[in-house]
PDB file of N, CA and C in Angstrom:
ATOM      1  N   UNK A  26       0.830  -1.171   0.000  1.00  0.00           N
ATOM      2  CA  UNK A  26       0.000   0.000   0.000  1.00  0.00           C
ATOM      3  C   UNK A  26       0.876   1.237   0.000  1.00  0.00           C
ATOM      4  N   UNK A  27       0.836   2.366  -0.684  1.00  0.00           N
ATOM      5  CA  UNK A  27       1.366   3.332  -1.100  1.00  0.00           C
ATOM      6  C   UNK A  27       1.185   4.368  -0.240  1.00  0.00           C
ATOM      7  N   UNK A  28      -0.158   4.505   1.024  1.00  0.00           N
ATOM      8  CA  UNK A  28      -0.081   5.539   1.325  1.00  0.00           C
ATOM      9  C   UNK A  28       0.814   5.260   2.536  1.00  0.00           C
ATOM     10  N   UNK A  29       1.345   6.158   2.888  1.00  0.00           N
ATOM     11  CA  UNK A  29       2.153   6.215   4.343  1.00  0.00           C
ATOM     12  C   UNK A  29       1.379   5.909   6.229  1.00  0.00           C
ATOM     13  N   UNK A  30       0.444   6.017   5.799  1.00  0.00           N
ATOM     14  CA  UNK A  30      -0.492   6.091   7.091  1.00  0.00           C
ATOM     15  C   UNK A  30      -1.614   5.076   7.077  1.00  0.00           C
ATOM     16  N   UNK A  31      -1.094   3.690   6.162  1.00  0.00           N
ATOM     17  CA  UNK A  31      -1.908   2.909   6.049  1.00  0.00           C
ATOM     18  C   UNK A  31      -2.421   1.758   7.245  1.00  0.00           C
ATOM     19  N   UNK A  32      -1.293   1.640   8.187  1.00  0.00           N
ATOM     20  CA  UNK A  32      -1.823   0.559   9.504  1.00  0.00           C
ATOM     21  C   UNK A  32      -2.610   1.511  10.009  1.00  0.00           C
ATOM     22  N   UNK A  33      -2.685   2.539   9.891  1.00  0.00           N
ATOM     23  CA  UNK A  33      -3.702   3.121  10.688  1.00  0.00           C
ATOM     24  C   UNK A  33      -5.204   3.435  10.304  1.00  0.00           C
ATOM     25  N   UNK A  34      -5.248   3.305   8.898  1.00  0.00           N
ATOM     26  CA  UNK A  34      -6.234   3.111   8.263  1.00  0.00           C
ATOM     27  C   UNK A  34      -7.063   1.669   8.419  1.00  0.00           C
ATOM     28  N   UNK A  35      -6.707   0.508   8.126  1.00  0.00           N
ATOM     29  CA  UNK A  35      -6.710  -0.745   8.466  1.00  0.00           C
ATOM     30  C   UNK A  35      -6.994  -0.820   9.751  1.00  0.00           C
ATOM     31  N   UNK A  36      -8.420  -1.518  10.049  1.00  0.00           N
ATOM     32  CA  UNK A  36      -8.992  -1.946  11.056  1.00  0.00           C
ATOM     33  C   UNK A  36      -7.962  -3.009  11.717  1.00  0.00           C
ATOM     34  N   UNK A  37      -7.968  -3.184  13.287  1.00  0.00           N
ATOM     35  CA  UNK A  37      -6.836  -3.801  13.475  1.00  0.00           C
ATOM     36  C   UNK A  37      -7.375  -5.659  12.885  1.00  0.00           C
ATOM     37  N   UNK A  38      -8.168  -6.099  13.114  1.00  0.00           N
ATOM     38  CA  UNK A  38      -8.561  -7.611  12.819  1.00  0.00           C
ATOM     39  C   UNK A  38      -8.017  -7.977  11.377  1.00  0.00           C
ATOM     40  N   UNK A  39      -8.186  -6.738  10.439  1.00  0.00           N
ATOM     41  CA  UNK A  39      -7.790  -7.191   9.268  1.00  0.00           C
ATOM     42  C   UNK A  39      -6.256  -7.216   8.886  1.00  0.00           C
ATOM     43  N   UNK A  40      -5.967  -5.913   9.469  1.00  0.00           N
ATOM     44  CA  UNK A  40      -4.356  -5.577   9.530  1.00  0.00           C
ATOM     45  C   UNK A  40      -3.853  -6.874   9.889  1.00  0.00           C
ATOM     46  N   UNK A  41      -3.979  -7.613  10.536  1.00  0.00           N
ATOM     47  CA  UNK A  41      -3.165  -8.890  11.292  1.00  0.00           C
ATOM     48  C   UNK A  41      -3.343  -9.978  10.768  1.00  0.00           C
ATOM     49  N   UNK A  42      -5.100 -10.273   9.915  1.00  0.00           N
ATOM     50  CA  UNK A  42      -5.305 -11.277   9.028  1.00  0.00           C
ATOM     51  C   UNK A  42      -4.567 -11.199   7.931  1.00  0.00           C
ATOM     52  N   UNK A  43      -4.036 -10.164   7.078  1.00  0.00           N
ATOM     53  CA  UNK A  43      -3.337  -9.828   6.181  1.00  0.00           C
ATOM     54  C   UNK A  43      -1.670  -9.956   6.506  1.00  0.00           C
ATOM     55  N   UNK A  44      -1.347  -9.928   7.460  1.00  0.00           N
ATOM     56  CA  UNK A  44       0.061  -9.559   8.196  1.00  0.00           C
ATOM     57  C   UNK A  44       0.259 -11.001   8.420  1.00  0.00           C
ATOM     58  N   UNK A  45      -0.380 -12.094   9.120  1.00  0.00           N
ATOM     59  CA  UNK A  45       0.061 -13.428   9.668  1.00  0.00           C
ATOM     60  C   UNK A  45      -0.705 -14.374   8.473  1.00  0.00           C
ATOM     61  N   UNK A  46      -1.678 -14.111   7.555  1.00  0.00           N
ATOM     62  CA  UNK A  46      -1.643 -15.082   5.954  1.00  0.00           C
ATOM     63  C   UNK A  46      -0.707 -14.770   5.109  1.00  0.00           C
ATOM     64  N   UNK A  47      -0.509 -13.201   5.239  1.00  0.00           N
ATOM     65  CA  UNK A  47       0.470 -13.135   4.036  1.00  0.00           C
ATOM     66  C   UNK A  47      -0.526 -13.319   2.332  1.00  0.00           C
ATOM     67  N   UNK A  48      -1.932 -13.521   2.340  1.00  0.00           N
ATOM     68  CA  UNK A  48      -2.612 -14.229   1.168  1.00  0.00           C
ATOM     69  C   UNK A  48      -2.516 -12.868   0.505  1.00  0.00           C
ATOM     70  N   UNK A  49      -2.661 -13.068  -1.052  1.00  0.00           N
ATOM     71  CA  UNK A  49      -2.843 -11.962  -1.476  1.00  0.00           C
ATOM     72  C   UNK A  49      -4.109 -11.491  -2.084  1.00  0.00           C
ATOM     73  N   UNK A  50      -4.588 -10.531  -2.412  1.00  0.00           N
ATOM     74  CA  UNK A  50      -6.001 -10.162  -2.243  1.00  0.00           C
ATOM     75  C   UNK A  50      -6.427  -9.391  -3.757  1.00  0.00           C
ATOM     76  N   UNK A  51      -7.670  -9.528  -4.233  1.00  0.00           N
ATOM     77  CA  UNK A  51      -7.872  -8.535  -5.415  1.00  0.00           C
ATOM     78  C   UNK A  51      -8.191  -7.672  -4.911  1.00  0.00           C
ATOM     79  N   UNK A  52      -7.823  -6.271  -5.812  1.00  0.00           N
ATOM     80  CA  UNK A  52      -7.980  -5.136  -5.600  1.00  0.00           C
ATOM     81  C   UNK A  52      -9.508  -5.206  -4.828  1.00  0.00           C
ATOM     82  N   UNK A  53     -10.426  -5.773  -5.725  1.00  0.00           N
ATOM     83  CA  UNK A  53     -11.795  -5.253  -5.208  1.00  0.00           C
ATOM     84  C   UNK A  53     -11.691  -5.512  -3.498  1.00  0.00           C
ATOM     85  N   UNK A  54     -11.337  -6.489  -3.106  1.00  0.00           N
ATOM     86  CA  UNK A  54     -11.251  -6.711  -1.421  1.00  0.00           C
ATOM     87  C   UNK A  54     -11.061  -5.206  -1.126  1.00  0.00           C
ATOM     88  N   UNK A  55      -9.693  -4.884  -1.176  1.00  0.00           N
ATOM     89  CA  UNK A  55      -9.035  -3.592  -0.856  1.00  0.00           C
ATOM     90  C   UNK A  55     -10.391  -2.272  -0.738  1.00  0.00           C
ATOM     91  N   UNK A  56     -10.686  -2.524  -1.961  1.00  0.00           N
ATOM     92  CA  UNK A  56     -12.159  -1.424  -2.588  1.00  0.00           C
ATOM     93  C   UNK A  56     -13.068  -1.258  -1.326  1.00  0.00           C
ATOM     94  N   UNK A  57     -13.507  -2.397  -1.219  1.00  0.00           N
ATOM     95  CA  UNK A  57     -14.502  -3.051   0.243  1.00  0.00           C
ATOM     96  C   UNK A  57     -14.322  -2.596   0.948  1.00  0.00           C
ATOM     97  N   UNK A  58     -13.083  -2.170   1.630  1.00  0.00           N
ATOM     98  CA  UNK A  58     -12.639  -1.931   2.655  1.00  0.00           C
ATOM     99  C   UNK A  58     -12.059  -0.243   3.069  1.00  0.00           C
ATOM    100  N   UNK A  59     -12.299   0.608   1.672  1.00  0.00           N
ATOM    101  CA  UNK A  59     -11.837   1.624   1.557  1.00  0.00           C
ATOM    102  C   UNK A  59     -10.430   2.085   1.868  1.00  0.00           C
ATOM    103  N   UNK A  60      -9.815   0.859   1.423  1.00  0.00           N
ATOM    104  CA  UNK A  60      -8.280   0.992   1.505  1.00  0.00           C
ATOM    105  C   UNK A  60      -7.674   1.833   0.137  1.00  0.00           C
ATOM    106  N   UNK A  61      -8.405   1.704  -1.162  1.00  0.00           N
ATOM    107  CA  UNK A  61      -8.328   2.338  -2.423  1.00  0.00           C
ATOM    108  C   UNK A  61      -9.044   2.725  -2.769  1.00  0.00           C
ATOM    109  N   UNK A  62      -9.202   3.684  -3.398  1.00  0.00           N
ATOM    110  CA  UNK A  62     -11.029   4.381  -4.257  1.00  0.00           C
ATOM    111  C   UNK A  62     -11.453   3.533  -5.069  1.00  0.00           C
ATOM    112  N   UNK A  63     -10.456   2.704  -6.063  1.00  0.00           N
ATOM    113  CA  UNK A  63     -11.366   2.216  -6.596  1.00  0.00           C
ATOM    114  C   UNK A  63     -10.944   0.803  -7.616  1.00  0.00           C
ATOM    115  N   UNK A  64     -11.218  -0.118  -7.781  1.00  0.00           N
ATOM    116  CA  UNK A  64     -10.723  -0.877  -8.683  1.00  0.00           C
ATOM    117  C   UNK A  64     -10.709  -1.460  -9.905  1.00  0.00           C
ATOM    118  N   UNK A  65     -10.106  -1.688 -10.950  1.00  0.00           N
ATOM    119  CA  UNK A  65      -9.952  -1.613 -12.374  1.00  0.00           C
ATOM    120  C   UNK A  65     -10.078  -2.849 -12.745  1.00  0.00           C
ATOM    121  N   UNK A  66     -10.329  -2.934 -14.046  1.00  0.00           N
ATOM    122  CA  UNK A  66      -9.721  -4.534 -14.880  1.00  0.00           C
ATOM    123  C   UNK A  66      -8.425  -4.440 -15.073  1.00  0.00           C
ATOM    124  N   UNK A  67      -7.699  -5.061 -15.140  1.00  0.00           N
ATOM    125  CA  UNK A  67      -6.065  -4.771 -15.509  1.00  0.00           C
ATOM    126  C   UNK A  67      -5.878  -4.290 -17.039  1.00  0.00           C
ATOM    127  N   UNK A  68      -6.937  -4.604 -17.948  1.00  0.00           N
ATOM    128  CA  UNK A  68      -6.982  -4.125 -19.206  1.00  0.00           C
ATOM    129  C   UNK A  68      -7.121  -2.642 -18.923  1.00  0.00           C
ATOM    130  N   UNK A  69      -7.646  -2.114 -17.931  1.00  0.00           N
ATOM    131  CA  UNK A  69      -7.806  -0.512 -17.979  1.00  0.00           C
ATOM    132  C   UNK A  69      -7.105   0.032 -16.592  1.00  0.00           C
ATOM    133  N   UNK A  70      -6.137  -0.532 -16.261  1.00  0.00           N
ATOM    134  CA  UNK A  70      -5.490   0.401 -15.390  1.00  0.00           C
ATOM    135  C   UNK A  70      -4.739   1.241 -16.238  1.00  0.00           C
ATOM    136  N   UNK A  71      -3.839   1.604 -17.124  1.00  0.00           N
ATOM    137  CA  UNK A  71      -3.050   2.399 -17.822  1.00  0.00           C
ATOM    138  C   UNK A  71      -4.202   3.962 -18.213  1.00  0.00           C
ATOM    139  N   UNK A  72      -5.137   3.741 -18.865  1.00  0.00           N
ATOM    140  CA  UNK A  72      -6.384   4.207 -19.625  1.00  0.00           C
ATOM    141  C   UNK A  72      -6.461   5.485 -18.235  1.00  0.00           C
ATOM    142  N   UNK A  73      -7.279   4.485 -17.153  1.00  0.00           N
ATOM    143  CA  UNK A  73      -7.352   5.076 -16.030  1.00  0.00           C
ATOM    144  C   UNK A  73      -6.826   5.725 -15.062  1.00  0.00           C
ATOM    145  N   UNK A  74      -5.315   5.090 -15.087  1.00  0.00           N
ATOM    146  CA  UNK A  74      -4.448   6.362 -14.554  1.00  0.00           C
ATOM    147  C   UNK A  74      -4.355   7.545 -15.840  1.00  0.00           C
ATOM    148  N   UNK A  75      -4.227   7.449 -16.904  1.00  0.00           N
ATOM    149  CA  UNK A  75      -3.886   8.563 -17.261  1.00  0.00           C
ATOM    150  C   UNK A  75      -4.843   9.872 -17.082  1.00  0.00           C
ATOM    151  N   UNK A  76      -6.050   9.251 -17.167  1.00  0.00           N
ATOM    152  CA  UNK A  76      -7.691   9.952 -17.201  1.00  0.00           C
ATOM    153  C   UNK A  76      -7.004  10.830 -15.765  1.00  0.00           C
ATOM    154  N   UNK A  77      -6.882  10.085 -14.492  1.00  0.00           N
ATOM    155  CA  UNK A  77      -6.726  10.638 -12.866  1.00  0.00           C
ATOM    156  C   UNK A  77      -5.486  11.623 -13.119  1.00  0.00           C
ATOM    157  N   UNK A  78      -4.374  11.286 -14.632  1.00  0.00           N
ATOM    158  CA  UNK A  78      -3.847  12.372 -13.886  1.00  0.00           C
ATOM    159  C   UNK A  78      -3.754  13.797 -14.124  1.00  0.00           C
ATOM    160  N   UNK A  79      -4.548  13.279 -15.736  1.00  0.00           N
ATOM    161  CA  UNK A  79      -5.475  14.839 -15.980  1.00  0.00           C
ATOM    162  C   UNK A  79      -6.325  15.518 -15.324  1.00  0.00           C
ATOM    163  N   UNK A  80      -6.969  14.869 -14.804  1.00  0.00           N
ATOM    164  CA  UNK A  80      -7.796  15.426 -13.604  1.00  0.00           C
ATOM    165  C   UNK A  80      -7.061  16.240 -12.542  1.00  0.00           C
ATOM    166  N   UNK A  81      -6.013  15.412 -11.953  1.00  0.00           N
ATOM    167  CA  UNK A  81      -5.663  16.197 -10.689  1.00  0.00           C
ATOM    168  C   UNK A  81      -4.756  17.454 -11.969  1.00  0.00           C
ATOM    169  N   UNK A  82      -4.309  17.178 -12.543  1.00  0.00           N
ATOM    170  CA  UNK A  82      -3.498  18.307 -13.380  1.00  0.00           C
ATOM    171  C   UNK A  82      -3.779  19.139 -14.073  1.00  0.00           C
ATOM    172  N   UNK A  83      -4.981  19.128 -14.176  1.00  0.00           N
ATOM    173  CA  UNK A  83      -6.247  20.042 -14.838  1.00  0.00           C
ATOM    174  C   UNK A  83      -5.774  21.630 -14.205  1.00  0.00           C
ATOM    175  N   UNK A  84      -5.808  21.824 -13.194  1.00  0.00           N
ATOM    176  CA  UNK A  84      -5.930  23.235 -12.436  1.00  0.00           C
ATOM    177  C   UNK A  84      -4.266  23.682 -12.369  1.00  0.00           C
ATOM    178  N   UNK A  85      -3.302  22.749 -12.321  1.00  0.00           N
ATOM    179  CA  UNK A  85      -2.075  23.026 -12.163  1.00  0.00           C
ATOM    180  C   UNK A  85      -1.460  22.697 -10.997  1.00  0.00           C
ATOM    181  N   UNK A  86      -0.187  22.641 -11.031  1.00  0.00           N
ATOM    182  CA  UNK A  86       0.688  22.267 -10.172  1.00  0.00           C
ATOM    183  C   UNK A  86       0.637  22.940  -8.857  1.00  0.00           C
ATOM    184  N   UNK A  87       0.019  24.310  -8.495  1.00  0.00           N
ATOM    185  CA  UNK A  87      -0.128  24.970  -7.385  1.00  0.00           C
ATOM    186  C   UNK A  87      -1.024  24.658  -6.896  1.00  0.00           C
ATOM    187  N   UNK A  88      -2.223  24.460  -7.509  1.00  0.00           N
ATOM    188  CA  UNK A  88      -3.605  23.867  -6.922  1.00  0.00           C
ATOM    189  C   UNK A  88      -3.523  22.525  -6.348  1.00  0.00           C
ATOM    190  N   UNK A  89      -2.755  21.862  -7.103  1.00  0.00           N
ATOM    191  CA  UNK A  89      -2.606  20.262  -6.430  1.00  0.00           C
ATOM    192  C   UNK A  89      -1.817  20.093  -5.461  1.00  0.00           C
ATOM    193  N   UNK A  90      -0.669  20.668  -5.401  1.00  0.00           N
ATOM    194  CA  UNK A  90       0.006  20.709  -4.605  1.00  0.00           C
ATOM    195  C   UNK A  90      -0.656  21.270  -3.529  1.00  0.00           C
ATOM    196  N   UNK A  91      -1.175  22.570  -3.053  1.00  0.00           N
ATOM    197  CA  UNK A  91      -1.926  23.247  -2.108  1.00  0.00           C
ATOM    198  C   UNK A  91      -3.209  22.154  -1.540  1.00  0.00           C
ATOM    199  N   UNK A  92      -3.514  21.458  -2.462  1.00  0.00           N
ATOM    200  CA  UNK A  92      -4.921  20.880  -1.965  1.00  0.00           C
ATOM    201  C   UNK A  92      -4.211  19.307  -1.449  1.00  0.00           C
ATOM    202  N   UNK A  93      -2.764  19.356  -1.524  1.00  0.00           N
ATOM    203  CA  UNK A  93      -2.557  17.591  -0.670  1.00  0.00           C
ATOM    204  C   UNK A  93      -1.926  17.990   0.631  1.00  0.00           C
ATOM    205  N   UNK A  94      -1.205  19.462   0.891  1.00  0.00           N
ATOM    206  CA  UNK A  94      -0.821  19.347   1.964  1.00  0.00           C
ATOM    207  C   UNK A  94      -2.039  19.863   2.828  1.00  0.00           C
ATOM    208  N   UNK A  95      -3.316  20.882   2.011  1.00  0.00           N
ATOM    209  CA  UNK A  95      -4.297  20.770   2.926  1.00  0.00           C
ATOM    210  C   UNK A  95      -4.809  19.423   3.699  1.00  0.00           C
ATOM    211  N   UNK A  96      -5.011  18.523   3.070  1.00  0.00           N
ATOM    212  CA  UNK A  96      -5.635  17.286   3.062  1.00  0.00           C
ATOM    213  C   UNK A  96      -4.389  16.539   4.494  1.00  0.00           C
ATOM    214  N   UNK A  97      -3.234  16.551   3.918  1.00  0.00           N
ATOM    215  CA  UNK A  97      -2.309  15.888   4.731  1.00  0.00           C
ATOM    216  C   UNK A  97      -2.057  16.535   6.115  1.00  0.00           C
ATOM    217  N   UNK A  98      -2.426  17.964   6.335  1.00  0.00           N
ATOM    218  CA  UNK A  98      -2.352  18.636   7.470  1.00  0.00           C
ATOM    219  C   UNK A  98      -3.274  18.732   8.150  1.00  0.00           C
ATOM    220  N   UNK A  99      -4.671  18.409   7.589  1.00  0.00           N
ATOM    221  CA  UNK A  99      -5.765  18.461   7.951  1.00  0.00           C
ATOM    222  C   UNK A  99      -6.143  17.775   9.554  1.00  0.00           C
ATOM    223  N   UNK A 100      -5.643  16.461   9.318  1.00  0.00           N
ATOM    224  CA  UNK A 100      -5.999  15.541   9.923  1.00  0.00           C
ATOM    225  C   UNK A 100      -5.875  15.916  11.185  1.00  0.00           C
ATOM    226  N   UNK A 101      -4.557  16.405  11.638  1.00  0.00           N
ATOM    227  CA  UNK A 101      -3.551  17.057  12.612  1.00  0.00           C
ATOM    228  C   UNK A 101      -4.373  18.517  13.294  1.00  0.00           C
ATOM    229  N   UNK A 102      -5.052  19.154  12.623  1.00  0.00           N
ATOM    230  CA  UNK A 102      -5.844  20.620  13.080  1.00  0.00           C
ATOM    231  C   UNK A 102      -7.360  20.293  13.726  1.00  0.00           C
ATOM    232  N   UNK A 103      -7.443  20.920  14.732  1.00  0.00           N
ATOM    233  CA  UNK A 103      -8.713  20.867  15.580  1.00  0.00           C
ATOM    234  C   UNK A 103      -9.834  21.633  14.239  1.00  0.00           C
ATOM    235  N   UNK A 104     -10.752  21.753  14.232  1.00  0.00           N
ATOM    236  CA  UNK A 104     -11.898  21.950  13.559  1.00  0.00           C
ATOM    237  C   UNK A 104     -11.614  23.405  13.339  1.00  0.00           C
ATOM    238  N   UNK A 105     -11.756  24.720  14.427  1.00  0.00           N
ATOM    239  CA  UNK A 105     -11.384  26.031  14.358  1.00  0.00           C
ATOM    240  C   UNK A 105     -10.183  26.284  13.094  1.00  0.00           C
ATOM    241  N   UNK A 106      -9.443  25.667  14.039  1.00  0.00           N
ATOM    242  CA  UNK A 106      -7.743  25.807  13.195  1.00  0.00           C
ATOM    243  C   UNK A 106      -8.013  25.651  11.496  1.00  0.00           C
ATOM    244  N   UNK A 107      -8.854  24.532  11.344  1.00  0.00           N
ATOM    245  CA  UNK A 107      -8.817  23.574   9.965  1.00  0.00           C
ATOM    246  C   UNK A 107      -9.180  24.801   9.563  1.00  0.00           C
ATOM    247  N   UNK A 108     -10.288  25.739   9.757  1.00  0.00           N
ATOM    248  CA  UNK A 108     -11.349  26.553   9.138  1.00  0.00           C
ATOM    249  C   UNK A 108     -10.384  27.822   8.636  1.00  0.00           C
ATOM    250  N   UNK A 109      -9.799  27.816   9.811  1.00  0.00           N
ATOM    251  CA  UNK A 109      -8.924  29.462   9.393  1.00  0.00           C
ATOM    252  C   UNK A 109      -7.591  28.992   8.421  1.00  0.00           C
ATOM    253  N   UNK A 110      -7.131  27.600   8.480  1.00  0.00           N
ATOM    254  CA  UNK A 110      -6.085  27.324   7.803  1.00  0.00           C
ATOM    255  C   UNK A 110      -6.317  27.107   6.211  1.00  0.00           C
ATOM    256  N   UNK A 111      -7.794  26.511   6.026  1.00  0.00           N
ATOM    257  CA  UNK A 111      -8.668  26.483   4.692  1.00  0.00           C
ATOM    258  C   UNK A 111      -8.873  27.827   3.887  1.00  0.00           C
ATOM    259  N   UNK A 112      -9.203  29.254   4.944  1.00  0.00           N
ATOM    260  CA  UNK A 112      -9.054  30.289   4.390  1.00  0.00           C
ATOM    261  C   UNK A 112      -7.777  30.661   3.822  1.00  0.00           C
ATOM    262  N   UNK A 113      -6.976  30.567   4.369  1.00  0.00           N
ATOM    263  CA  UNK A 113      -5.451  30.996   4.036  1.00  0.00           C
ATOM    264  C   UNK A 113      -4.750  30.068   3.138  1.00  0.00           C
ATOM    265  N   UNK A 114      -5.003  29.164   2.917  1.00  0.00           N
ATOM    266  CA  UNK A 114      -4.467  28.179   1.728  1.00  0.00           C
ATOM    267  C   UNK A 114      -5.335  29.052   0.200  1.00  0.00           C
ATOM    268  N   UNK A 115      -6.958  29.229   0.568  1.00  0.00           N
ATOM    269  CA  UNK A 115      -7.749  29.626  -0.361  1.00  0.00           C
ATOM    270  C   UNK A 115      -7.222  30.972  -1.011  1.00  0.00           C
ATOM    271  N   UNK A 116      -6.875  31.801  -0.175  1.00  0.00           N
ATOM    272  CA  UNK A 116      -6.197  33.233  -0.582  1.00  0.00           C
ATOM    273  C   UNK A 116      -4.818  33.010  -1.044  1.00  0.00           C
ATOM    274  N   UNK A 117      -4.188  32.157  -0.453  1.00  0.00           N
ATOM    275  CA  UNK A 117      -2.855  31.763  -1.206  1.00  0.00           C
ATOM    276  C   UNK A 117      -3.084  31.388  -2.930  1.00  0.00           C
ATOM    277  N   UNK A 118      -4.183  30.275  -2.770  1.00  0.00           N
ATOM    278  CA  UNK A 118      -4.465  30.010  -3.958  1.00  0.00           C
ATOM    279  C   UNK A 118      -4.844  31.216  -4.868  1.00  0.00           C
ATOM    280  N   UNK A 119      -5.698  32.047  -4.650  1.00  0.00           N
ATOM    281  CA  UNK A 119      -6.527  32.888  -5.659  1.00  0.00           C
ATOM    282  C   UNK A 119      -4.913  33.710  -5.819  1.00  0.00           C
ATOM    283  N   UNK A 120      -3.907  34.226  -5.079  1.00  0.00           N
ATOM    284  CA  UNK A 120      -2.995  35.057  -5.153  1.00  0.00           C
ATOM    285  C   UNK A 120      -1.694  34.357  -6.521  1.00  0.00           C
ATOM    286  N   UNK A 121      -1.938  33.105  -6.594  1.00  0.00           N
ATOM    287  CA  UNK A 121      -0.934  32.409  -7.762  1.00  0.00           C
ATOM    288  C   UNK A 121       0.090  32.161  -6.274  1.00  0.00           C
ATOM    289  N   UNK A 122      -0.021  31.835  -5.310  1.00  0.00           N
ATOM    290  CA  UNK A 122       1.149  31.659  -4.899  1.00  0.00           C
ATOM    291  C   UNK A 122       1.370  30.339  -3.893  1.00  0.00           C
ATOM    292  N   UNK A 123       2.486  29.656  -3.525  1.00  0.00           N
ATOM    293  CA  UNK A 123       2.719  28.641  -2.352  1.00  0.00           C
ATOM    294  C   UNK A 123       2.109  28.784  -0.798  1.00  0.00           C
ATOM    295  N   UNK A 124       1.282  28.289  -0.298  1.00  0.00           N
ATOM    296  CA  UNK A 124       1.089  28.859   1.472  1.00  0.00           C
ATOM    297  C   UNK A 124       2.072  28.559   2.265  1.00  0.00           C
ATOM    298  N   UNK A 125       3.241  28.143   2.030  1.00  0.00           N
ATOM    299  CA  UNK A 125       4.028  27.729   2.982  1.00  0.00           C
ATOM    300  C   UNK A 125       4.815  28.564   3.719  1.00  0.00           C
ATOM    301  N   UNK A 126       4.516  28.656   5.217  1.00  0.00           N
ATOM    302  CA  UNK A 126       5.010  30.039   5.829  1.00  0.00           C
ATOM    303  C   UNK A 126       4.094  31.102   5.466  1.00  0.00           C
ATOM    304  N   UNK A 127       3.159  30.833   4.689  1.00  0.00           N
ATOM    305  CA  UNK A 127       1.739  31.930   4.497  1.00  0.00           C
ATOM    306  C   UNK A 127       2.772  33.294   4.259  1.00  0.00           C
ATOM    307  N   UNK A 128       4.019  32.626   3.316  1.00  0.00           N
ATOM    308  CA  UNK A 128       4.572  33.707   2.630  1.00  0.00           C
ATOM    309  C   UNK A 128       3.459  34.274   1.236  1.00  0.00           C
ATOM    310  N   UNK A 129       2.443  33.725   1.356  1.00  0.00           N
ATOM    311  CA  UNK A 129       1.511  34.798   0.345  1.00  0.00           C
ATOM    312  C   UNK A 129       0.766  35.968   0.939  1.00  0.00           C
ATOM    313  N   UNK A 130       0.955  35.635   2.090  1.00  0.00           N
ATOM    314  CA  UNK A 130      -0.621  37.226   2.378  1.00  0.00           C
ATOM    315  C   UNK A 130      -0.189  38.285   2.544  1.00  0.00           C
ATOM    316  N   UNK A 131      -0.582  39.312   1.860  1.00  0.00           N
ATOM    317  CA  UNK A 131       0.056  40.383   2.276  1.00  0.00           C
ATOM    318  C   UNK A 131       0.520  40.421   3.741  1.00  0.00           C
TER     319      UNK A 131
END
């Protein structure tokens, strides 16, 4: 699994059924379990990544970038925090610029 924060995602019963079988699983299991968004035929995984990465690349490299460390910092911010930190990413964004160090706001 690719994401970094995945034992913690993984319910513990399964984490350990997977960890002490070792079996390996089709994607769709994974799907089930909301371990991946979503699963393919192997005839259309290529097709389908390319489709996802127009999508995320649609808006540009500042937008995507801005919208994963929102997402990745998110988790970490009490509800208040999230709200005022969502504004200031948003004004970063409309300004063309990086939020990091909220070296964008005036």
């Amino acid at each position: 699994m690719a994401c970094s924060d995945s034992p913690k995602r993984i319910p513990y019963h399964l984490a350990m059924e997977l960890a002490l079988t070792g079996l390996a699983r089709p994607g769709s299991f994974f799907a089930q379990w909301g371990l991946v968004n979503y699963a393919v035929d192997r005839d259309f995984v290529f097709s389908t990544a390319v489709e996802l990465a127009r999508k995320v690349t649609a808006s540009g490299a500042l937008a995507a970038g801005t919208r994963v460390e929102i997402v990745r910092r998110a988790y970490d911010w009490p509800e208040d925090e999230a709200w005022h930190e969502r504004r200031v990413y948003a004004t970063c964004h409309q300004l063309g610029r990086h939020p990091r160090r909220y070296s964008c706001l005036p």
